[in-house]
PDB file of C-alpha atoms in Angstrom:
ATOM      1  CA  UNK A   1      39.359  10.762   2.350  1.00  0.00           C
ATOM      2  CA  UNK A   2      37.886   9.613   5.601  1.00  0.00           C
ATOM      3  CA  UNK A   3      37.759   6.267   6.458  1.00  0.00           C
ATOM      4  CA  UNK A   4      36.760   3.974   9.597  1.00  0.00           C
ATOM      5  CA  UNK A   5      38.322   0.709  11.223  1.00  0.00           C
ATOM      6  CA  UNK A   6      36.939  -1.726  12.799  1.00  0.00           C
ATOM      7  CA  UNK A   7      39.897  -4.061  13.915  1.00  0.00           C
ATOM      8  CA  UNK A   8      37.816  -7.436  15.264  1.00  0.00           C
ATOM      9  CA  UNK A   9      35.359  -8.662  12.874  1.00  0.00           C
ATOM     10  CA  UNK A  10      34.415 -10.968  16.082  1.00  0.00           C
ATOM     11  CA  UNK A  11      33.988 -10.233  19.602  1.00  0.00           C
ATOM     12  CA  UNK A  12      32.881 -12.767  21.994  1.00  0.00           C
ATOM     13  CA  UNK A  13      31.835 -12.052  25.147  1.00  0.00           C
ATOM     14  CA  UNK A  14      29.592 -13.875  28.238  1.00  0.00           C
ATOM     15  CA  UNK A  15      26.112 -12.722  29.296  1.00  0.00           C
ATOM     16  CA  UNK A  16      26.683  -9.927  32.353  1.00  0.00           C
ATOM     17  CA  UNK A  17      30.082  -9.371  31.405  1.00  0.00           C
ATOM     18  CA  UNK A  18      31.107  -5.799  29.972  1.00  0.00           C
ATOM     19  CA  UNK A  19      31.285  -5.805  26.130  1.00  0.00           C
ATOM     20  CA  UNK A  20      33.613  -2.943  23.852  1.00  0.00           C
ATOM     21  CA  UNK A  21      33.187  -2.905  19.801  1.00  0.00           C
ATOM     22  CA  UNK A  22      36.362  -0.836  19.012  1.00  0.00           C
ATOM     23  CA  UNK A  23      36.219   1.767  16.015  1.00  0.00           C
ATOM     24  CA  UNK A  24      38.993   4.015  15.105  1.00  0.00           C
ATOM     25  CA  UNK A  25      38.609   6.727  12.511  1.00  0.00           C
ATOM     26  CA  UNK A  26      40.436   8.910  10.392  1.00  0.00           C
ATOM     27  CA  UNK A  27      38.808  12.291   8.866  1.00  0.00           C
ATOM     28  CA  UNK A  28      40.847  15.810   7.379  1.00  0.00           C
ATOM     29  CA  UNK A  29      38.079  17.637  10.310  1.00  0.00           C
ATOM     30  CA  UNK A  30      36.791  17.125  13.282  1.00  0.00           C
ATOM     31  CA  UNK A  31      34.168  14.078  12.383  1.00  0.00           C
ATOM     32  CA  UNK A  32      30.832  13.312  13.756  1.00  0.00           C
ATOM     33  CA  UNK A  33      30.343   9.488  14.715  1.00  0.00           C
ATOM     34  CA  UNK A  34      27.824   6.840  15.046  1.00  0.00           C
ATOM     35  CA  UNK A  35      26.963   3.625  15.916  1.00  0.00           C
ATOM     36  CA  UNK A  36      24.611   1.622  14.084  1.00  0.00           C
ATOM     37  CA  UNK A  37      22.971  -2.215  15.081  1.00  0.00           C
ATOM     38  CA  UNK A  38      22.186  -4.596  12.819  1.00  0.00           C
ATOM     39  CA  UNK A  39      20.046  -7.448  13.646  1.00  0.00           C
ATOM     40  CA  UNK A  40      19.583 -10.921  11.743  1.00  0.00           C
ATOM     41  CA  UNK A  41      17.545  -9.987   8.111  1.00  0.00           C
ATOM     42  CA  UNK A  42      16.919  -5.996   9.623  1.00  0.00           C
ATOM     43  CA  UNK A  43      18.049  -3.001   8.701  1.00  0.00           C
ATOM     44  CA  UNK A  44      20.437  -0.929  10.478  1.00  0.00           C
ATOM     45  CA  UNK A  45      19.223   0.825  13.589  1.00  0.00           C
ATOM     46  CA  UNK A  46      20.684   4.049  14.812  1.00  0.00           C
ATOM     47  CA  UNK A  47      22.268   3.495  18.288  1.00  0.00           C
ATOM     48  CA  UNK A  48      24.147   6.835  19.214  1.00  0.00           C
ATOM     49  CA  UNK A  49      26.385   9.580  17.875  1.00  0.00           C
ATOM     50  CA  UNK A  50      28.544  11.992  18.410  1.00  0.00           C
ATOM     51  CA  UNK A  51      28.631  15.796  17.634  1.00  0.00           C
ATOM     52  CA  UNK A  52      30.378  17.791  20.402  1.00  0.00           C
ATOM     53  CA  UNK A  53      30.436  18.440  23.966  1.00  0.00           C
ATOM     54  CA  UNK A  54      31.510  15.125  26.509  1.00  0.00           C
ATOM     55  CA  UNK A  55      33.308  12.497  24.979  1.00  0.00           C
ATOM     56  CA  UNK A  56      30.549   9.817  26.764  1.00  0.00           C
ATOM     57  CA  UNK A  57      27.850   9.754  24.244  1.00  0.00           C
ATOM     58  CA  UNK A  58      24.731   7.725  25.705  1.00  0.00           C
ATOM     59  CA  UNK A  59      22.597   5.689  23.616  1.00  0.00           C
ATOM     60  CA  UNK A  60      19.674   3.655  22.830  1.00  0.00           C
ATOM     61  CA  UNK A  61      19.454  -0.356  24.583  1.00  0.00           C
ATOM     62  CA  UNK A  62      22.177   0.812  27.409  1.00  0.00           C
ATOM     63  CA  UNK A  63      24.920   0.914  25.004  1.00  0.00           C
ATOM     64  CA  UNK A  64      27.341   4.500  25.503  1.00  0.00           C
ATOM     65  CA  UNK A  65      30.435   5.306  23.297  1.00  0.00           C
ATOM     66  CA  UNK A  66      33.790   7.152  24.305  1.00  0.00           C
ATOM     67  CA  UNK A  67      35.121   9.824  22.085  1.00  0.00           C
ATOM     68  CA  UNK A  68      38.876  10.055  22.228  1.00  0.00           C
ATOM     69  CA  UNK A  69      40.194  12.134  19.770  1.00  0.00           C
ATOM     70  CA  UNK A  70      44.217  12.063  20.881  1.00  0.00           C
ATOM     71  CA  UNK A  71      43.525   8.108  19.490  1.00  0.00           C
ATOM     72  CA  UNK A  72      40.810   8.878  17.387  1.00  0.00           C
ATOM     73  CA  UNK A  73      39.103   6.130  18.942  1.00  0.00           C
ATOM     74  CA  UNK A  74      35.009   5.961  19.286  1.00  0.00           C
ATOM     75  CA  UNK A  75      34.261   2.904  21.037  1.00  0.00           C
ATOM     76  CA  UNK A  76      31.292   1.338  21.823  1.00  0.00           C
ATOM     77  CA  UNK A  77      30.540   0.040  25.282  1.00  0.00           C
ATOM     78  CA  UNK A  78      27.981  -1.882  27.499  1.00  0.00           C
ATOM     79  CA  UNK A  79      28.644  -2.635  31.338  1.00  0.00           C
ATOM     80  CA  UNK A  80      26.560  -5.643  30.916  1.00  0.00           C
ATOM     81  CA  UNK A  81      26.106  -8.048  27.768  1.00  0.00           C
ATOM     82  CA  UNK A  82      22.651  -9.339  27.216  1.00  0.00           C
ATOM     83  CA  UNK A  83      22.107 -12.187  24.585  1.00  0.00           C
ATOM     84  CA  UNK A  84      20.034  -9.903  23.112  1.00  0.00           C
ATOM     85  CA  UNK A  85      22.848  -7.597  22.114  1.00  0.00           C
ATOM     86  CA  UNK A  86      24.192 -10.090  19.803  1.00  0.00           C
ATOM     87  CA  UNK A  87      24.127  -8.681  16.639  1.00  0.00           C
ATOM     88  CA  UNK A  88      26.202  -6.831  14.264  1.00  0.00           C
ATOM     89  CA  UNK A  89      27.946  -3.390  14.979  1.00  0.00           C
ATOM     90  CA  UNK A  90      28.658  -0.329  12.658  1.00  0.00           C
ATOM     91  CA  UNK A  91      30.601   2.535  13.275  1.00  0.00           C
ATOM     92  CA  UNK A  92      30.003   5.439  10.555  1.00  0.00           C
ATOM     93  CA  UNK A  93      31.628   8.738  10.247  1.00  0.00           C
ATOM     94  CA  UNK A  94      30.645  12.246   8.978  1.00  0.00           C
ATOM     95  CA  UNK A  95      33.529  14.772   8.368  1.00  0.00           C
ATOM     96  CA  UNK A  96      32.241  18.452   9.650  1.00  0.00           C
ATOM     97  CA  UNK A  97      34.636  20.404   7.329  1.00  0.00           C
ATOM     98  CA  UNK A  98      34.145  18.625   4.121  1.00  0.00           C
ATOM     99  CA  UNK A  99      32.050  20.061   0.941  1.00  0.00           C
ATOM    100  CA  UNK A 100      28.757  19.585  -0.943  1.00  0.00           C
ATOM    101  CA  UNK A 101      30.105  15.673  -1.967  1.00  0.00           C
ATOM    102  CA  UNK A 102      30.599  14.132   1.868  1.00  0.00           C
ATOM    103  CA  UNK A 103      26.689  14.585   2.793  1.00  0.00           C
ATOM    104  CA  UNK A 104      27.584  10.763   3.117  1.00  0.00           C
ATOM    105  CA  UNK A 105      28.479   8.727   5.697  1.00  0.00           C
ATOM    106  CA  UNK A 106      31.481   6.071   5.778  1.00  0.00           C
ATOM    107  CA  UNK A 107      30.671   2.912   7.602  1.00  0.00           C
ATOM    108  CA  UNK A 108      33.333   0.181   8.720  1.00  0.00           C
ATOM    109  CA  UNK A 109      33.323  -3.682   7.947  1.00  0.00           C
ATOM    110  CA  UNK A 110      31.309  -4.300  10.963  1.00  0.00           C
ATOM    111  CA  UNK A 111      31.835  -6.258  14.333  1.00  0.00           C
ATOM    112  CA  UNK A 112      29.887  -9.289  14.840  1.00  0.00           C
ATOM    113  CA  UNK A 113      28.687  -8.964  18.292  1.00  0.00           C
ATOM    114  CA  UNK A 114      27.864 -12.500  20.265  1.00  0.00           C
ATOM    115  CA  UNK A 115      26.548 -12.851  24.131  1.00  0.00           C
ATOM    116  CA  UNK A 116      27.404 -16.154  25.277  1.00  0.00           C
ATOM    117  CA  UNK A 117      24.624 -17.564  28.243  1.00  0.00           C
TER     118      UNK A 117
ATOM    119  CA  UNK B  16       3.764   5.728   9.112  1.00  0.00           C
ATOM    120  CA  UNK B  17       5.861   2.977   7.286  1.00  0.00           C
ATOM    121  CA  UNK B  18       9.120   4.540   7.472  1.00  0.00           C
ATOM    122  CA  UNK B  19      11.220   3.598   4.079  1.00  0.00           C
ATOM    123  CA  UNK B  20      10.041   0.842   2.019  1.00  0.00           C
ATOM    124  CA  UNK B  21      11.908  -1.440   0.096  1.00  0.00           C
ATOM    125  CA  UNK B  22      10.772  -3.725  -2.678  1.00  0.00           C
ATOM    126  CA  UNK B  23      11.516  -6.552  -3.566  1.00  0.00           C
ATOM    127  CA  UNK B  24      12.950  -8.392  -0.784  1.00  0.00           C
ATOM    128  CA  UNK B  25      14.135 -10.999  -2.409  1.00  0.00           C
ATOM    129  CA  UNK B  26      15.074 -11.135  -5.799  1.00  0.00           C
ATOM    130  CA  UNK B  27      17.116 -13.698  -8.332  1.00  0.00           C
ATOM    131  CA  UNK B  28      18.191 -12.898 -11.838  1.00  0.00           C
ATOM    132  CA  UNK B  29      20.028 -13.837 -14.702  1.00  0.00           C
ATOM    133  CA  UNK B  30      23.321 -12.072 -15.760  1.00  0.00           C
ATOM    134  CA  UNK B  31      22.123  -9.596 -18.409  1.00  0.00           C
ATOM    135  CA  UNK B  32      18.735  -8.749 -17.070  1.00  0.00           C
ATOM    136  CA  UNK B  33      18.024  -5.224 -15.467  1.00  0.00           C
ATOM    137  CA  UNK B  34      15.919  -4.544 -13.333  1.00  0.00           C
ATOM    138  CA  UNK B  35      14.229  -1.639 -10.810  1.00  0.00           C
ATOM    139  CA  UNK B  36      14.963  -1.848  -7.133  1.00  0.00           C
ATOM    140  CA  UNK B  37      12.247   0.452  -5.532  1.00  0.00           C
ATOM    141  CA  UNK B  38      12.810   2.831  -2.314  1.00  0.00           C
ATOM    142  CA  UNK B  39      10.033   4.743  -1.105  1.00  0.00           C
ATOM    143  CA  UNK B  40       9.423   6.810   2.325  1.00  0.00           C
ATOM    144  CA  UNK B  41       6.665   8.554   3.821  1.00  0.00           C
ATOM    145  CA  UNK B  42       8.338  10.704   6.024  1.00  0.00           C
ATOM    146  CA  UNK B  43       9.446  14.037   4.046  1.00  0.00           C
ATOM    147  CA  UNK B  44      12.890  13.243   4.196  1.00  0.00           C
ATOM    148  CA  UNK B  45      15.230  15.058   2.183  1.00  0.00           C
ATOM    149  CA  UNK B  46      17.714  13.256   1.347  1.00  0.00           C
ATOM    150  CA  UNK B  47      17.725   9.632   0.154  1.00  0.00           C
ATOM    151  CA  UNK B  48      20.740   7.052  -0.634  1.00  0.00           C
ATOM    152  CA  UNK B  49      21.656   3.436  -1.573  1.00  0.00           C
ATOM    153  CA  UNK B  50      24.037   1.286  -0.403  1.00  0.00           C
ATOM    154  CA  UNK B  51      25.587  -2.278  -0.912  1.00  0.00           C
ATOM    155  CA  UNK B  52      26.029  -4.568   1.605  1.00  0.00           C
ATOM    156  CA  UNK B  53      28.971  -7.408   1.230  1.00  0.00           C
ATOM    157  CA  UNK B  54      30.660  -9.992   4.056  1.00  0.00           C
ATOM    158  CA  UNK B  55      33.404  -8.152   4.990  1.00  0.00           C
ATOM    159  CA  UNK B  56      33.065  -5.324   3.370  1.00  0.00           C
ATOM    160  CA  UNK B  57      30.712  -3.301   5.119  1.00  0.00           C
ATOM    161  CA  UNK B  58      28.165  -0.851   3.643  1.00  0.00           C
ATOM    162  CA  UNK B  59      28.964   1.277   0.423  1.00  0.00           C
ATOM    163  CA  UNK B  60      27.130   3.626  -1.163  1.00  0.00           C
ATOM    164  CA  UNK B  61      26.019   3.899  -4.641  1.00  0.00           C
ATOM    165  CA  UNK B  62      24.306   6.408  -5.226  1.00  0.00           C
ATOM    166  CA  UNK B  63      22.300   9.453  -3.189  1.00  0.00           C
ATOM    167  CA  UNK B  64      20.154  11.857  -3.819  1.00  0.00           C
ATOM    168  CA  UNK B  65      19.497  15.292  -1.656  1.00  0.00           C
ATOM    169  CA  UNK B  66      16.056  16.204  -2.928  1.00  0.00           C
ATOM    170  CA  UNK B  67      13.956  16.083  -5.918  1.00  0.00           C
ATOM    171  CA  UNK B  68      15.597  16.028  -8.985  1.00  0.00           C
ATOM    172  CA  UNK B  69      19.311  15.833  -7.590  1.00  0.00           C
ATOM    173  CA  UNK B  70      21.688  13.200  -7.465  1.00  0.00           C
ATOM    174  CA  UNK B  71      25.206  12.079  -7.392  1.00  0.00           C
ATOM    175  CA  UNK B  72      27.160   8.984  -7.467  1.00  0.00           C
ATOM    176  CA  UNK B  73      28.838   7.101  -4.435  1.00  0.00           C
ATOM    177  CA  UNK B  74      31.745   5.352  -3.833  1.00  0.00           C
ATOM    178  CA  UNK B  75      30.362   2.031  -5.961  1.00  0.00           C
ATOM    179  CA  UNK B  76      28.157   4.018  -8.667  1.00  0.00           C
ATOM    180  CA  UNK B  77      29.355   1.823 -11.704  1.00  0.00           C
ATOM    181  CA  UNK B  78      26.060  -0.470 -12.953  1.00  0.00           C
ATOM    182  CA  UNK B  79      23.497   1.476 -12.027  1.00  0.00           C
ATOM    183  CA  UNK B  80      21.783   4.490 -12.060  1.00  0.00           C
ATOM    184  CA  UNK B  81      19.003   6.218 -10.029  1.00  0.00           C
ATOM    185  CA  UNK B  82      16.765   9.698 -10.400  1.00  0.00           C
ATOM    186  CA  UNK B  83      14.490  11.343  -7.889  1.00  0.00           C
ATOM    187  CA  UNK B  84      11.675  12.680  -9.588  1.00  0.00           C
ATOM    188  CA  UNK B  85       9.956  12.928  -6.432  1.00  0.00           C
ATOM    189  CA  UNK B  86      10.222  13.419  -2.688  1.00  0.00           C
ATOM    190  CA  UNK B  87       9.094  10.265  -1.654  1.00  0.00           C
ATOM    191  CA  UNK B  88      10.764   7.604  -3.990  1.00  0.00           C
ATOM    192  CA  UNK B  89      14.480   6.844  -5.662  1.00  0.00           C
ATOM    193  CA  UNK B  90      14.634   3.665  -7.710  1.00  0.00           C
ATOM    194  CA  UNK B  91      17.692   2.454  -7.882  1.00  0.00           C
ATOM    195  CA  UNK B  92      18.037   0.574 -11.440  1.00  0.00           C
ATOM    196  CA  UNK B  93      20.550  -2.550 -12.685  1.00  0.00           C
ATOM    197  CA  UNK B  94      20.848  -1.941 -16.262  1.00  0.00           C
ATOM    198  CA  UNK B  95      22.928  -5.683 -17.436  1.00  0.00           C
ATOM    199  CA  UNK B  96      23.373  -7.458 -14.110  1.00  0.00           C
ATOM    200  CA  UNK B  97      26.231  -8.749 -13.333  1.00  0.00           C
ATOM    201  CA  UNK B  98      26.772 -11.758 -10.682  1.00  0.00           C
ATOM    202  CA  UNK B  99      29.527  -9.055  -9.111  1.00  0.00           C
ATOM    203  CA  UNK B 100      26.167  -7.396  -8.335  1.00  0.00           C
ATOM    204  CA  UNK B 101      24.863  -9.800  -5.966  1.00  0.00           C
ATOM    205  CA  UNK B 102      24.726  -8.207  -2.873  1.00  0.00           C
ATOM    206  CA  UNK B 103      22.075  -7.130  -0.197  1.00  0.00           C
ATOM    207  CA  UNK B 104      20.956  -3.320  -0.383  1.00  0.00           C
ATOM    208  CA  UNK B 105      19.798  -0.683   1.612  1.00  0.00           C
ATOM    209  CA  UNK B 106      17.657   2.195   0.921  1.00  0.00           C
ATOM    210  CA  UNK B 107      18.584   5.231   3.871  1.00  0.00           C
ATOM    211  CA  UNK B 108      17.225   8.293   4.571  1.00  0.00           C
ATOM    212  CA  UNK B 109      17.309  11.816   6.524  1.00  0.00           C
ATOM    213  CA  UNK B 110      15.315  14.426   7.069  1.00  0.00           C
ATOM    214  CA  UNK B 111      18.418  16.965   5.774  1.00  0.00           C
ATOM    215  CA  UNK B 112      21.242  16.497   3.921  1.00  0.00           C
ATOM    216  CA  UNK B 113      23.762  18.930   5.885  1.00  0.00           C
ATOM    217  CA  UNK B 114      22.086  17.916   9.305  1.00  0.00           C
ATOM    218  CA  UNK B 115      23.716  15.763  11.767  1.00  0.00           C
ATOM    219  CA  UNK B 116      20.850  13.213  11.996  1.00  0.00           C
ATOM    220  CA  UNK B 117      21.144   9.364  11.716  1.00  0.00           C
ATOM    221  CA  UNK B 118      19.829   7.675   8.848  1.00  0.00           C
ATOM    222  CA  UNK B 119      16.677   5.441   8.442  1.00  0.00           C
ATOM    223  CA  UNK B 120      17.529   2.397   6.689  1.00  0.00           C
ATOM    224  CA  UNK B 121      15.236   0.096   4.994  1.00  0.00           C
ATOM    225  CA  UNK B 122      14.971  -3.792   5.818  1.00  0.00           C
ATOM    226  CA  UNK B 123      17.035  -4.102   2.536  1.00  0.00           C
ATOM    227  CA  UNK B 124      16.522  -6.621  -0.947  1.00  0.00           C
ATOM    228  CA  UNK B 125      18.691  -9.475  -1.167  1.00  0.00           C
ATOM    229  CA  UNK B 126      19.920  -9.358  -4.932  1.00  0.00           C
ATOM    230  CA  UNK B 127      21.089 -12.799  -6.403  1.00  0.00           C
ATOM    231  CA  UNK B 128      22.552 -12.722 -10.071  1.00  0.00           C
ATOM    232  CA  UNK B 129      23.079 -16.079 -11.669  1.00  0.00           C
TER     233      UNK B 129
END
């Protein structure tokens, strides 16, 4: 079964500074990844994913994640924290090889995100 | 376009009652889903559905139960509620079920069972 960790429920970090929301996965394929936002009484907003090709994925709000798949590691990273960005993080998982019942994704605990002026 | 559409927002009931959480979207997407959302436990799903008249349980499927009887909507339904039930949900969509697109969620109903 594929399943994703999210290893600091918190993460703390001052306005300019560079910010990383670790996610580590585990999946019987190679997986397609995402991140996903969610702000105070929203929804969850689609921030970037990952299918194939360079390991830097780009995203929406300046935010770009880093594929590793020798740690299985899909981080998300931001070379400067707004207060703005604080919020809560998902990372989600897809496995590519699996059958007609993983059409779904898996999503970890989630990081709570907060930019400190 | 409104996206996906959840009703109630907000919603309080008594253990025992049932009730209808409703999920619709206006943009032709295929495939539909629910999912729970608790502190510390991130999102689970329930229940999805990829088209019309198709559906299949989740990883959390027991106390309710959904059907797609069209494109646009899947209700997702609390037959006894239970205070374990109190949770805040998400209706999410795509436009495919085997495509790698990211999901539309819905601003979500706050469920609170006394």
């Amino acid at each position: 079964a594929q399943s994703v960790a999210q290893p600091e429920d918190q993460v703390n970090v001052a306005e300019g500074n560079p910010l990383t929301v670790k996610c580590t996965y585990s999946v019987s394929g190679n997986p397609y990844l995402f991140w996903y936002v969610q702000y105070p009484n929203r929804g969850l907003q689609f921030l970037l994913k990952y299918i194939t090709g360079d390991n830097l994925v780009k995203g929406s709000y300046g935010f770009e994640a880093e594929f590793n798949k020798s740690q299985t590691s899909f981080h998300l990273k931001k070379p400067s924290a707004l207060v703005s960005d604080s919020a809560l993080y998902f990372c989600a998982v897809r496995d590519r090889y699996s059958g007609a019942g993983s059409y779904q994704l898996t999503f970890g605990k989630g990081t709570k995100l907060s930019v400190i002026p | 376009n409104a996206g996906v559409t959840q009703t109630p927002k907000f919603q309080v009931l008594k253990t025992g009652q049932s009730m209808t959480l409703q999920c619709a979207q206006d943009m032709n997407h295929e495939y539909m889903s629910w999912y729970r959302q608790d502190p510390g436990m991130g999102l689970r799903l329930i229940h999805y559905s990829v088209g019309a008249g198709i559906t299949d349980q989740g990883e959390v499927p027991n106390g309710y139960n959904v059907s797609r009887s069209t494109t646009e909507d899947f209700p997702l339904r609390l037959l006894s509620a239970a205070p374990s039930q109190t949770s805040v949900y998400f209706c999410a969509t795509k436009p495919r079920w085997e495509g790698v697109t990211e999901a539309f969620f819905g601003q979500g109903t706050r469920l609170t069972v006394v």
